[in-house]
Short mmCIF file of C-alpha atoms in Angstrom, two decimals:
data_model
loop_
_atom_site.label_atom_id
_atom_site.label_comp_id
_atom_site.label_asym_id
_atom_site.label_seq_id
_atom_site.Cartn_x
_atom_site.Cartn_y
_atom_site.Cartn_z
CA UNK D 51 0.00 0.00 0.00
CA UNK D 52 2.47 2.74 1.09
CA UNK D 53 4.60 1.60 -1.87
CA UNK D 54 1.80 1.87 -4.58
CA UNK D 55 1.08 5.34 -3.15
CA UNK D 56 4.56 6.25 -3.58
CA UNK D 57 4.40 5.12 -6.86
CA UNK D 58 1.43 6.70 -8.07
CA UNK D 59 2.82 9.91 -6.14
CA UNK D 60 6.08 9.58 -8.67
CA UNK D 61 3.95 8.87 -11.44
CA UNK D 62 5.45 11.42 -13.85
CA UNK D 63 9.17 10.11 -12.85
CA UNK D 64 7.82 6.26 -13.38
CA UNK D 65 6.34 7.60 -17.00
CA UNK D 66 10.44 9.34 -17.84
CA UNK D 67 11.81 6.40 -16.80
CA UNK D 68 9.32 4.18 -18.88
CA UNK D 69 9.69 6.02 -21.70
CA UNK D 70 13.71 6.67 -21.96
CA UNK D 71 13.49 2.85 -21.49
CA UNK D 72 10.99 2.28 -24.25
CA UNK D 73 13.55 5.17 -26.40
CA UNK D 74 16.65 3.13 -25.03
CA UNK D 75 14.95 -0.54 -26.01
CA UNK D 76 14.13 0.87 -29.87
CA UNK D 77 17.39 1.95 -30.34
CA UNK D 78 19.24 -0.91 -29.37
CA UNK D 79 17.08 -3.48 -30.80
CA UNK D 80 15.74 -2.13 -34.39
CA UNK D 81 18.42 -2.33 -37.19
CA UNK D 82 16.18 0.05 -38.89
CA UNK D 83 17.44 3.76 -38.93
CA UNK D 84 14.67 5.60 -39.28
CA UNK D 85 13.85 3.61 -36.49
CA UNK D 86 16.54 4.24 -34.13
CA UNK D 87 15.65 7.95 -34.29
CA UNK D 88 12.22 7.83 -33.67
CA UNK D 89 13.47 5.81 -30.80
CA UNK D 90 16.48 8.66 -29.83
CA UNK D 91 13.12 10.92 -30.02
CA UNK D 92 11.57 9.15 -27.48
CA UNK D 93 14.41 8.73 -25.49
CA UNK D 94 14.71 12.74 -25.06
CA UNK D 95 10.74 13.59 -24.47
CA UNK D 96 11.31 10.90 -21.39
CA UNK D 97 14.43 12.89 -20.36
CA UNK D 98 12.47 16.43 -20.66
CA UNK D 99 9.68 15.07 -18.97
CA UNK D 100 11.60 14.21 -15.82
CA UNK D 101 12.73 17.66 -16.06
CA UNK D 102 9.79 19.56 -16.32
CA UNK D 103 8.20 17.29 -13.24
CA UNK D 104 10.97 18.42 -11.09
CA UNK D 105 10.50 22.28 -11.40
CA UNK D 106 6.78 21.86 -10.99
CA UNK D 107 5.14 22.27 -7.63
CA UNK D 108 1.75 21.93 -6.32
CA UNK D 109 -0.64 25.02 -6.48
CA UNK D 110 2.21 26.57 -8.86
CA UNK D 111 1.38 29.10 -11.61
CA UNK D 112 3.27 29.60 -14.81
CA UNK D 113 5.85 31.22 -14.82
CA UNK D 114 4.68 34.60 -15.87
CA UNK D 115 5.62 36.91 -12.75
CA UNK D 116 2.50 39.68 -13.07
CA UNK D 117 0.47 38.14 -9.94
CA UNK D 118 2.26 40.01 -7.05
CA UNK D 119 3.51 38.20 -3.72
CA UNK D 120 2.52 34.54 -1.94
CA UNK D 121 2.31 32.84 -5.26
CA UNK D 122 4.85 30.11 -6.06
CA UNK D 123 5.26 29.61 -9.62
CA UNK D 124 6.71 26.65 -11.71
CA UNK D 125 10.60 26.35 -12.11
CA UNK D 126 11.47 28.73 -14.83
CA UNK D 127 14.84 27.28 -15.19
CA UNK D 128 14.14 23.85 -16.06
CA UNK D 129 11.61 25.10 -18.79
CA UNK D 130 14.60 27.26 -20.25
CA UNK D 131 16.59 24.22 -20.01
CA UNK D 132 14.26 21.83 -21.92
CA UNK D 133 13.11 24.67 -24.74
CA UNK D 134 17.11 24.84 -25.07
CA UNK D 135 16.80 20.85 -25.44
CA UNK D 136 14.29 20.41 -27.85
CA UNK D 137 16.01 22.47 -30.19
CA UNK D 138 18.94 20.58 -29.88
CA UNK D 139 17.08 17.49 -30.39
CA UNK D 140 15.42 18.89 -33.23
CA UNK D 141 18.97 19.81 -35.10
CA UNK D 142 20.37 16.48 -34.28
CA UNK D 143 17.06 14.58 -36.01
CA UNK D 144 17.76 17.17 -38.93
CA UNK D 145 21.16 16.30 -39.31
CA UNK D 146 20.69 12.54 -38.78
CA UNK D 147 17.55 11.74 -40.98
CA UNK D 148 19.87 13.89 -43.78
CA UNK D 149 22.48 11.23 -43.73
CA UNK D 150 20.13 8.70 -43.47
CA UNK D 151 18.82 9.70 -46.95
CA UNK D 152 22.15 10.35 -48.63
CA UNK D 153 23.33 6.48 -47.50
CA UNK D 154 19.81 5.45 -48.99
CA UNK D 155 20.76 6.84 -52.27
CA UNK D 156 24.07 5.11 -51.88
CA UNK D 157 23.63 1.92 -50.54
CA UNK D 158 19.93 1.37 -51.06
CA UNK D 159 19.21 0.19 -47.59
CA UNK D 160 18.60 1.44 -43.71
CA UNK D 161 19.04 -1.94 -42.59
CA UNK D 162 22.29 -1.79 -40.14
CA UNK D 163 23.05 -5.49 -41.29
CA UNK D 164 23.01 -5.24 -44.34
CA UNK D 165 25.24 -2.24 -44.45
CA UNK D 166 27.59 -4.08 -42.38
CA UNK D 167 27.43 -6.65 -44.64
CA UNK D 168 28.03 -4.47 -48.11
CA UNK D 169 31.02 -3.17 -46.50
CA UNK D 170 32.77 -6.55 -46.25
CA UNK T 239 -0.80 17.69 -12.27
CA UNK T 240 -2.04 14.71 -10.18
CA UNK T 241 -5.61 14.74 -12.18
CA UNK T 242 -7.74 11.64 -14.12
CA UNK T 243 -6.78 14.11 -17.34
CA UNK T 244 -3.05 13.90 -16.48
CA UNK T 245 -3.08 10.38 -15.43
CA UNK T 246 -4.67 9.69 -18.85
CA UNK T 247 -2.39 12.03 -20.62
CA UNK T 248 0.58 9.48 -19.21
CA UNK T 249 -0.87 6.73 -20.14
CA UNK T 250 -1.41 7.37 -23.04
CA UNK T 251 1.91 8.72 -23.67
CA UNK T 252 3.57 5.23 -23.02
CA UNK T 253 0.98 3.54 -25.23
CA UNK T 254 1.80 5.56 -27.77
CA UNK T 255 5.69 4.99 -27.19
CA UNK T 256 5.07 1.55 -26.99
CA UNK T 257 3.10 1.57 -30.87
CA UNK T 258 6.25 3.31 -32.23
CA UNK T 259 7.98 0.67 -30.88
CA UNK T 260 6.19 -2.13 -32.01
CA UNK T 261 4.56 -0.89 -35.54
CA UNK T 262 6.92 -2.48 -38.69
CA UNK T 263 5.40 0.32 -41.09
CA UNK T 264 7.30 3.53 -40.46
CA UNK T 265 4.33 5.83 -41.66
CA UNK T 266 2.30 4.83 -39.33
CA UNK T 267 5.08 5.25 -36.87
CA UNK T 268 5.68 8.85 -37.69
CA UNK T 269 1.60 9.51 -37.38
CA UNK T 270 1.34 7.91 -33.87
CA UNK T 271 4.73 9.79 -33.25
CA UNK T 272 3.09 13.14 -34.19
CA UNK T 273 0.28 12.22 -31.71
CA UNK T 274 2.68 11.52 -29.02
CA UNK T 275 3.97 14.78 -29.63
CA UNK T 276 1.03 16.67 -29.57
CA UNK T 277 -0.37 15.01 -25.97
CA UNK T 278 3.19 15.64 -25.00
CA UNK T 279 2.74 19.51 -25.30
CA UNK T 280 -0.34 18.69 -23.21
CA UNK T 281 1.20 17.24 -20.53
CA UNK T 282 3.75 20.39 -20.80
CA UNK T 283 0.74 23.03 -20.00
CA UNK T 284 -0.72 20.57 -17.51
CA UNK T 285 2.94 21.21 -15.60
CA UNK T 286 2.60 24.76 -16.17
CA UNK T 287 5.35 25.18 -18.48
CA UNK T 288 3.47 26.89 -21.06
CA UNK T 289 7.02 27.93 -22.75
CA UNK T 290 7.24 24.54 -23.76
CA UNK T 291 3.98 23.41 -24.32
CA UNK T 292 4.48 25.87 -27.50
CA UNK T 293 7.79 24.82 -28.34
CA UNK T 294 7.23 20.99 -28.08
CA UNK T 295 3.81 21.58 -29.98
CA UNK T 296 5.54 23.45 -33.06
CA UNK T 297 9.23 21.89 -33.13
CA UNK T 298 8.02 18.35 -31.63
CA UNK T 299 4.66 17.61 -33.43
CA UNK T 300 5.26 19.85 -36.60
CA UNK T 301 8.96 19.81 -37.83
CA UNK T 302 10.13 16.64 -36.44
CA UNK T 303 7.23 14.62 -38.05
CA UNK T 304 7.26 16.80 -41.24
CA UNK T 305 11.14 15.66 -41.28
CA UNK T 306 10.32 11.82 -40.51
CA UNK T 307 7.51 12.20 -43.65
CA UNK T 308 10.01 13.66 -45.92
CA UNK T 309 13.05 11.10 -44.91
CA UNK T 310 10.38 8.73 -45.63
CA UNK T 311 9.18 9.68 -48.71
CA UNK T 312 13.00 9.72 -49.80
CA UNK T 313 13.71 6.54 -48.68
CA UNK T 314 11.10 3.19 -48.31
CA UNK T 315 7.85 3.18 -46.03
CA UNK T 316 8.92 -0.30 -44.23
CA UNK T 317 10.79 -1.26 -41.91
CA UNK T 318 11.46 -4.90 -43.57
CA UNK T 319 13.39 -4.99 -46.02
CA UNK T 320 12.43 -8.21 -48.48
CA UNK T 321 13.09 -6.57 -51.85
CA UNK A 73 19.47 -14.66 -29.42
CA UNK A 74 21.18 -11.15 -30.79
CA UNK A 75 19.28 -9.09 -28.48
CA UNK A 76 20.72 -10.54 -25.26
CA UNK A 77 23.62 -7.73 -24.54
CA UNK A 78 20.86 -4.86 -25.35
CA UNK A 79 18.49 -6.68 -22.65
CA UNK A 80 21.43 -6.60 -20.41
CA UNK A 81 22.34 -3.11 -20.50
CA UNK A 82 18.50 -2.10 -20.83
CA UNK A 83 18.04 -3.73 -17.31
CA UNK A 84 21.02 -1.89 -16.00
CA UNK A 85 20.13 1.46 -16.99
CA UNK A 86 16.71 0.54 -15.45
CA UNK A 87 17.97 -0.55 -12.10
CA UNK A 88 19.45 2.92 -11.99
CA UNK A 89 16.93 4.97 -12.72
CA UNK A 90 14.93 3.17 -10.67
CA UNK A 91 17.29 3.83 -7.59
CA UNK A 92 17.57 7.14 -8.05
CA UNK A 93 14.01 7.87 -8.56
CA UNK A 94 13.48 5.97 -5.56
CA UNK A 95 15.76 8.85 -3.81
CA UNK A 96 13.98 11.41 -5.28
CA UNK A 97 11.76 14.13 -3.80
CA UNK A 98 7.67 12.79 -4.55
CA UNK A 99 6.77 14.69 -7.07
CA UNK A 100 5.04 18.40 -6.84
CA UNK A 101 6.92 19.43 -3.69
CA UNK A 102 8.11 22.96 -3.04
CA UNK A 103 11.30 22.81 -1.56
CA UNK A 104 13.09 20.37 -3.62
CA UNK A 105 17.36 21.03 -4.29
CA UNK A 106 17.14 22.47 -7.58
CA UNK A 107 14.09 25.68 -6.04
CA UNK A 108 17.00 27.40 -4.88
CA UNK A 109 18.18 31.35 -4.65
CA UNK A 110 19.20 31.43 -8.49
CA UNK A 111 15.43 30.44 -9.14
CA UNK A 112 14.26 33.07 -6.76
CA UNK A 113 16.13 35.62 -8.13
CA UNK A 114 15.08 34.38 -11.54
CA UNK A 115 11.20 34.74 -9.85
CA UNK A 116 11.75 37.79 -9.04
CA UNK A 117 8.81 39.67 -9.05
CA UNK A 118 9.98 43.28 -9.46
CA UNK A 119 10.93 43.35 -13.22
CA UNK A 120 13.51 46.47 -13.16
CA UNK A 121 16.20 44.54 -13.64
CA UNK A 122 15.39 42.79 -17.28
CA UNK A 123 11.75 44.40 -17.94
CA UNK A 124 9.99 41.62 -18.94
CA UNK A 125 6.92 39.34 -16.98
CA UNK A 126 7.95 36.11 -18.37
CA UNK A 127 10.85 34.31 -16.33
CA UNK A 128 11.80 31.46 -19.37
CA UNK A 129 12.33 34.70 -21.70
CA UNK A 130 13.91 36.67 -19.05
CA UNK A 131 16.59 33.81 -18.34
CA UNK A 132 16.90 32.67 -22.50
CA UNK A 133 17.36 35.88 -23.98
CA UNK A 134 19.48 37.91 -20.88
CA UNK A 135 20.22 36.22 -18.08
CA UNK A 136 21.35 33.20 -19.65
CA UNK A 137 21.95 34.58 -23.54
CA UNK A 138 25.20 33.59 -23.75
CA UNK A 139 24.05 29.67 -24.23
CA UNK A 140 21.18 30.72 -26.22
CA UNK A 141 23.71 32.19 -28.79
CA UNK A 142 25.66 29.18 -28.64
CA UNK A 143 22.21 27.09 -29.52
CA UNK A 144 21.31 29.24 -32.13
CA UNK A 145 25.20 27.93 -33.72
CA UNK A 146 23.95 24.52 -33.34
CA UNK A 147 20.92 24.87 -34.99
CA UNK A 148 22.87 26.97 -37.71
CA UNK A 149 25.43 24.30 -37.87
CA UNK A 150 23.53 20.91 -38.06
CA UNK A 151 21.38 22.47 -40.90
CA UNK A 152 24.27 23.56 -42.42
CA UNK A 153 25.79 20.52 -42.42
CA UNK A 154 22.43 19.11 -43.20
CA UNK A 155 22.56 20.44 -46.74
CA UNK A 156 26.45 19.83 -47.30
CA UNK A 157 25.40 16.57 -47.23
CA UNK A 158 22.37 16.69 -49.42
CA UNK A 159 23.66 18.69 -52.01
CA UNK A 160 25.77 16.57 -54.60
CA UNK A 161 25.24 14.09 -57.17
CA UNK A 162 22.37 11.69 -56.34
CA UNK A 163 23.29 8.47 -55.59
CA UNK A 164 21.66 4.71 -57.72
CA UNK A 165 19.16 4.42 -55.45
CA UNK A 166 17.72 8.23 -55.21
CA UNK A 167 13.69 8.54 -55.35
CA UNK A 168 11.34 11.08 -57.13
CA UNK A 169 11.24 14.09 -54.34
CA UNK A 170 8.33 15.98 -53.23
CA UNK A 171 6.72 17.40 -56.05
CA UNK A 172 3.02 19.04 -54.65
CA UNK A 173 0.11 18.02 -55.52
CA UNK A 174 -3.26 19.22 -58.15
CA UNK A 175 -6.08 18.13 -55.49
CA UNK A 176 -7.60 21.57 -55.35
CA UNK A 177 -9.24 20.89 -51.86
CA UNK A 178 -5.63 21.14 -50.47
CA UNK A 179 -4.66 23.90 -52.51
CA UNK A 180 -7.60 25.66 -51.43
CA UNK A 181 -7.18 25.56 -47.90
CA UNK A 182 -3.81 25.72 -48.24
CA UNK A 183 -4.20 29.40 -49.18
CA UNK A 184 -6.63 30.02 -46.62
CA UNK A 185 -4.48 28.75 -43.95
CA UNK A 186 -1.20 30.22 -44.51
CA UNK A 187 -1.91 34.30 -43.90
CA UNK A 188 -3.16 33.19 -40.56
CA UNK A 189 -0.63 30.93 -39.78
CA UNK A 190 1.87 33.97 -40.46
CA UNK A 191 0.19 36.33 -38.65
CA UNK A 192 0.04 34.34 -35.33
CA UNK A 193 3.64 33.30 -35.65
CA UNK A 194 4.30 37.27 -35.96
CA UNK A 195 2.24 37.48 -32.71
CA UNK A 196 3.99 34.49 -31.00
CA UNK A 197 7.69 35.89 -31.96
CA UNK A 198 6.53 39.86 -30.97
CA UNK A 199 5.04 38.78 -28.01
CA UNK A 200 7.35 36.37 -26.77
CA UNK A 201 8.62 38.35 -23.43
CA UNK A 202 5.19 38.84 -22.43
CA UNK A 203 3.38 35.39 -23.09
CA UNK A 204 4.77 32.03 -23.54
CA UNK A 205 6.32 31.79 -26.64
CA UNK A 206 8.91 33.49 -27.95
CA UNK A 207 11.74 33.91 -31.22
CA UNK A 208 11.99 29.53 -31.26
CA UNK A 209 8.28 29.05 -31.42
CA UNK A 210 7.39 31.90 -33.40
CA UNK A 211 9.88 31.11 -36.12
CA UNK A 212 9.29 27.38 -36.04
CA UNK A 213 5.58 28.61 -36.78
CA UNK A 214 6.70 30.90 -39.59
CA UNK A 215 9.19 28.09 -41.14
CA UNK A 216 5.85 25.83 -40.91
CA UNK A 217 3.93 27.71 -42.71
CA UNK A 218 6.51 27.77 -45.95
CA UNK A 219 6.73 24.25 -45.52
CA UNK A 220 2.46 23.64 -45.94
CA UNK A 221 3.22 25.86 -49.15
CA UNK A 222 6.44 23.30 -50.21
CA UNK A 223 4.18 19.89 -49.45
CA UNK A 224 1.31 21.47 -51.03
CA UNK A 225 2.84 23.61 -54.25
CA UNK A 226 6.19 21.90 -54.89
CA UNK A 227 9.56 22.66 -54.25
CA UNK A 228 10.05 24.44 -57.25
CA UNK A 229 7.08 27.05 -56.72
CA UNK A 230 8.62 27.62 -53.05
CA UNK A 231 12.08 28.33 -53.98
CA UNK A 232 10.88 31.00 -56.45
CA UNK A 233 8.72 32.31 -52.87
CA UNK A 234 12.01 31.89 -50.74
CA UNK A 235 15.63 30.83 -52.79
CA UNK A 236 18.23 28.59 -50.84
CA UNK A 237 20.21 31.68 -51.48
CA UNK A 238 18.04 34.50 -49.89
CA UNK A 239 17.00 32.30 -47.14
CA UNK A 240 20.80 31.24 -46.05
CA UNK A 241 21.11 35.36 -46.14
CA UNK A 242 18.38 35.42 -43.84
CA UNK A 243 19.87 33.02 -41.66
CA UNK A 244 23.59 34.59 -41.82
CA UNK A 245 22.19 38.51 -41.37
CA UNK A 246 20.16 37.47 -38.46
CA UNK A 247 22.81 35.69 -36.52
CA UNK A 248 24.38 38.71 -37.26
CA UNK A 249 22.17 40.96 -35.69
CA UNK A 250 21.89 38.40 -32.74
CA UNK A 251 25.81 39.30 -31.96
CA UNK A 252 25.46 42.99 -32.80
CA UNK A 253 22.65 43.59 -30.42
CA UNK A 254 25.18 41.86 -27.64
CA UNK A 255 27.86 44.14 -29.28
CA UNK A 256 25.97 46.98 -28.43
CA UNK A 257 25.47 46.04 -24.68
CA UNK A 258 29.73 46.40 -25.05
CA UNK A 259 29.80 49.18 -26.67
CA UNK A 260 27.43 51.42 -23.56
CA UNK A 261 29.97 50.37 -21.59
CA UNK A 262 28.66 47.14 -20.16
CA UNK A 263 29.68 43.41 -21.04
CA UNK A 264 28.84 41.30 -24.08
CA UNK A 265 24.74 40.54 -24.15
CA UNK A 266 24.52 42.92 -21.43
CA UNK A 267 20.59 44.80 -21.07
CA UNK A 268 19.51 46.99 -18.55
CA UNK A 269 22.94 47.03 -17.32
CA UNK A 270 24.10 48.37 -20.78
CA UNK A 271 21.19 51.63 -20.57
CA UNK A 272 18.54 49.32 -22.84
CA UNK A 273 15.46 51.25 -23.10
CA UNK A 274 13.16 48.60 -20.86
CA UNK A 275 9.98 50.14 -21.42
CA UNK A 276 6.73 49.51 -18.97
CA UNK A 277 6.62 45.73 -18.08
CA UNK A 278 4.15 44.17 -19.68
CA UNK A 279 3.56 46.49 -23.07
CA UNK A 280 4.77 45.04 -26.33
CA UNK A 281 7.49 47.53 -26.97
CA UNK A 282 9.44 46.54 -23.73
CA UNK A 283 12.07 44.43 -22.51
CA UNK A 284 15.22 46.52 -24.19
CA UNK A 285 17.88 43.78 -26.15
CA UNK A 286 15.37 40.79 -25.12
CA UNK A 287 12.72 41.61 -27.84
CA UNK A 288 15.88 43.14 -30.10
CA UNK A 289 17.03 39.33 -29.68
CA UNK A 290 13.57 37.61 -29.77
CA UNK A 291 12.81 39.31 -33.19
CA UNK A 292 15.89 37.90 -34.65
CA UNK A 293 15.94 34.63 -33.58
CA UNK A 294 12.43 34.04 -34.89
CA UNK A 295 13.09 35.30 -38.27
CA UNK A 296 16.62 32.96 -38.03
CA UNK A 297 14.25 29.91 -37.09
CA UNK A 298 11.81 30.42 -40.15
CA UNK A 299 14.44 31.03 -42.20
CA UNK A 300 16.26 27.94 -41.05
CA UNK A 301 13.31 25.61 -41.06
CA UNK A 302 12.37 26.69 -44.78
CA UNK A 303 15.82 26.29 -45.69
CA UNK A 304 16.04 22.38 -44.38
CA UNK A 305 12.77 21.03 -45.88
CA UNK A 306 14.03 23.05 -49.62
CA UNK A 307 17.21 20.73 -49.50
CA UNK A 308 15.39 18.08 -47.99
CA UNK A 309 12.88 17.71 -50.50
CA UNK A 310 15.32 18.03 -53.00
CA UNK A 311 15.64 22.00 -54.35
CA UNK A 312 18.84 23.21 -53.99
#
């Protein structure tokens, strides 16, 4: 009982952790590429969710400071952090799906094993 | 946060991750993706992080699956490759 | 079994995260490690010191700038070296690229849609210090709404709308500005990026023509973003 209520009181941390697993599993275990980014995808929204759970707190406002004293407001920090962070991911999946195309037109595959193999 | 909406909102996050996962056909990857996306930006507001509610909502849902669509497009719509 | 080693490590990671969310604060408390005096003075709810209501602008555009700038390099960067690699002789195995599409229901809407889109990406990038929002958002929003014209018109109709060429001047002139502005905050006799330090007009909190170098900044990195984004999906659907 008091471990199922600390549970469901972690629930957002239990969903980060489920879902950079879920990222984690994709990407190891698909030889696909395409794949294995929708899987690195999926690995960072679990990451920025963890994030964004720690800077929020209960009875907390946005953080948009126009509401005078004795309010507490969400972490602005961690939201400045993660905007930063899906940009980044955003220019990585850019950059990664373009060479993913390029070594289509070259090798006519996105299968990892058979890559491996047309090399030897 | 701790609401049935939010609770809901989680859940189906992971299902969602979980189709990704498991579907072989990449389009239909890159749809449920964009879905994933969009009750992620939900689950952003419901934190009060509105900041990135918009952020995740236009660089998450539109560009990233706009890029998957064209990288697929270029490429093959499978993930098994039999000819 | 192949997949035994990625099982392996997949239940090691877990075991860790598991332990340390086990450590962890329960979620939604107030006085967790990382709510500390920085955040405060972040919070802080007298704006005189960067003008502007919204905290995540306040700390992305002057508290914090610096990294901001060096984001804006990535972004500039990995699409840069995004369409180094497209660009070239096609390989055996290229496909047909995006050409558009006759259906005249999307056409149709597509016309419709794309002066609004525009107008409330202007909003989102002008009122960014304000609201949520801000230059990313706003200019991902603007660079969306030139892609809905490249899926739906064609490549080639786009580039005529917005040339490789004119958007990569975009994209150079506005990182351009982005150091300039910061320049300037040298120049009054403050540091680099500096803002109410540097004599920034800040304007009353809270109107649309506040915040001193944070909307400068804003402005430019939304027009950067669109310009960026529009550039991408032109070499990725195959105009260059």
């Amino acid at each position: 009982m008091e471990i199922s209520l600390g549970l469901f009181l972690r629930l957002n941390y239990l969903v980060a952790i489920t879902l950079f697993l879920i990222g984690l599993h994709t990407m190891l275990t698909h030889s696909n590429l395409i794949k294995k980014v929708m899987g690195m995808n999926i690995m960072e929204t679990g990451i920025f969710l963890f994030l964004v759970s720690i800077g929020y707190a209960r009875q907390s406002l946005a953080p948009i400071v126009d509401q005078g004293d004795g309010v507490i407001y969400a972490n602005p920090l961690v939201s400045a952090i993660v905007l930063t962070g899906i940009v980044i991911a955003v220019s990585t999946t850019a950059y990664t799906l373009s060479m993913i195309v390029k070594l289509y037109e070259r090798c006519g595959t996105l299968d990892v094993d058979r890559l491996e193999r047309l090399r030897t | 946060m701790i609401t049935l909406f939010g609770v809901g909102c989680l859940v189906f996050l992971v299902v969602c991750a979980l189709v990704v996962a498991r579907t072989r056909d990449l389009l239909a990857a890159t749809v449920v993706f964009a879905a994933y996306s969009l009750v992620m930006a939900l689950v952003w507001q419901q934190l009060q992080s509105p900041d990135v509610a918009i952020t995740e909502a236009a660089l998450g849902a539109g560009i990233t699956s706009l890029l998957f669509l064209l990288a697929i497009g270029r490429t093959r719509r499978t993930e098994d490759e039999e000819g | 079994m192949r997949h035994v080693p990625a099982l392996l490590l997949l239940l090691m990671v877990a075991y860790v995260l598991f332990l340390t969310m086990a450590e962890a604060p329960a979620f939604g408390v107030v006085d967790v490690p990382s709510r500390n005096l920085v955040v405060d003075r972040y919070l802080d709810p007298d704006p005189e010191e960067t003008g502007v209501p919204n905290a995540v602008a306040r700390i992305i555009f002057d508290y914090r700038a610096h990294d901001t700038l060096g984001e804006a390099t990535v972004l500039f960067v990995a699409v840069g070296a995004a369409a180094a690699v497209l660009v070239g002789r096609p390989g055996p195995f290229a496909t047909r690229p995006v050409t558009g599409t006759d259906d005249p229901i999307l056409r149709t809407v597509a016309r419709l849609v794309i002066p609004f889109v525009q107008v409330y990406a202007v909003y989102v990038i002008t009122h960014g210090h304000v609201s949520p929002g801000g230059g990313f958002a706003g200019g991902t929003i603007l660079g969306g709404s030139f892609v809905l014209y490249l899926f739906v018109f064609g490549p080639g109709r786009a580039a005529r709308k917005l040339s490789p060429a004119r958007g990569e001047m975009v994209e150079g002139l506005t990182a351009l500005w982005y150091i300039l502005v910061g320049l300037g905050g040298l120049l009054l006799g403050a540091s680099f990026l500096a803002n109410a330090a540097a004599g920034f007009p800040l304007g009353v909190p809270g109107k649309l023509l506040s915040g001193g170098a944070i909307w400068l900044i804003g402005l430019g990195i939304g027009l950067k973003v669109a310009a960026t984004v529009a550039n991408l999906f032109l070499h990725l659907a195959g105009e260059s």
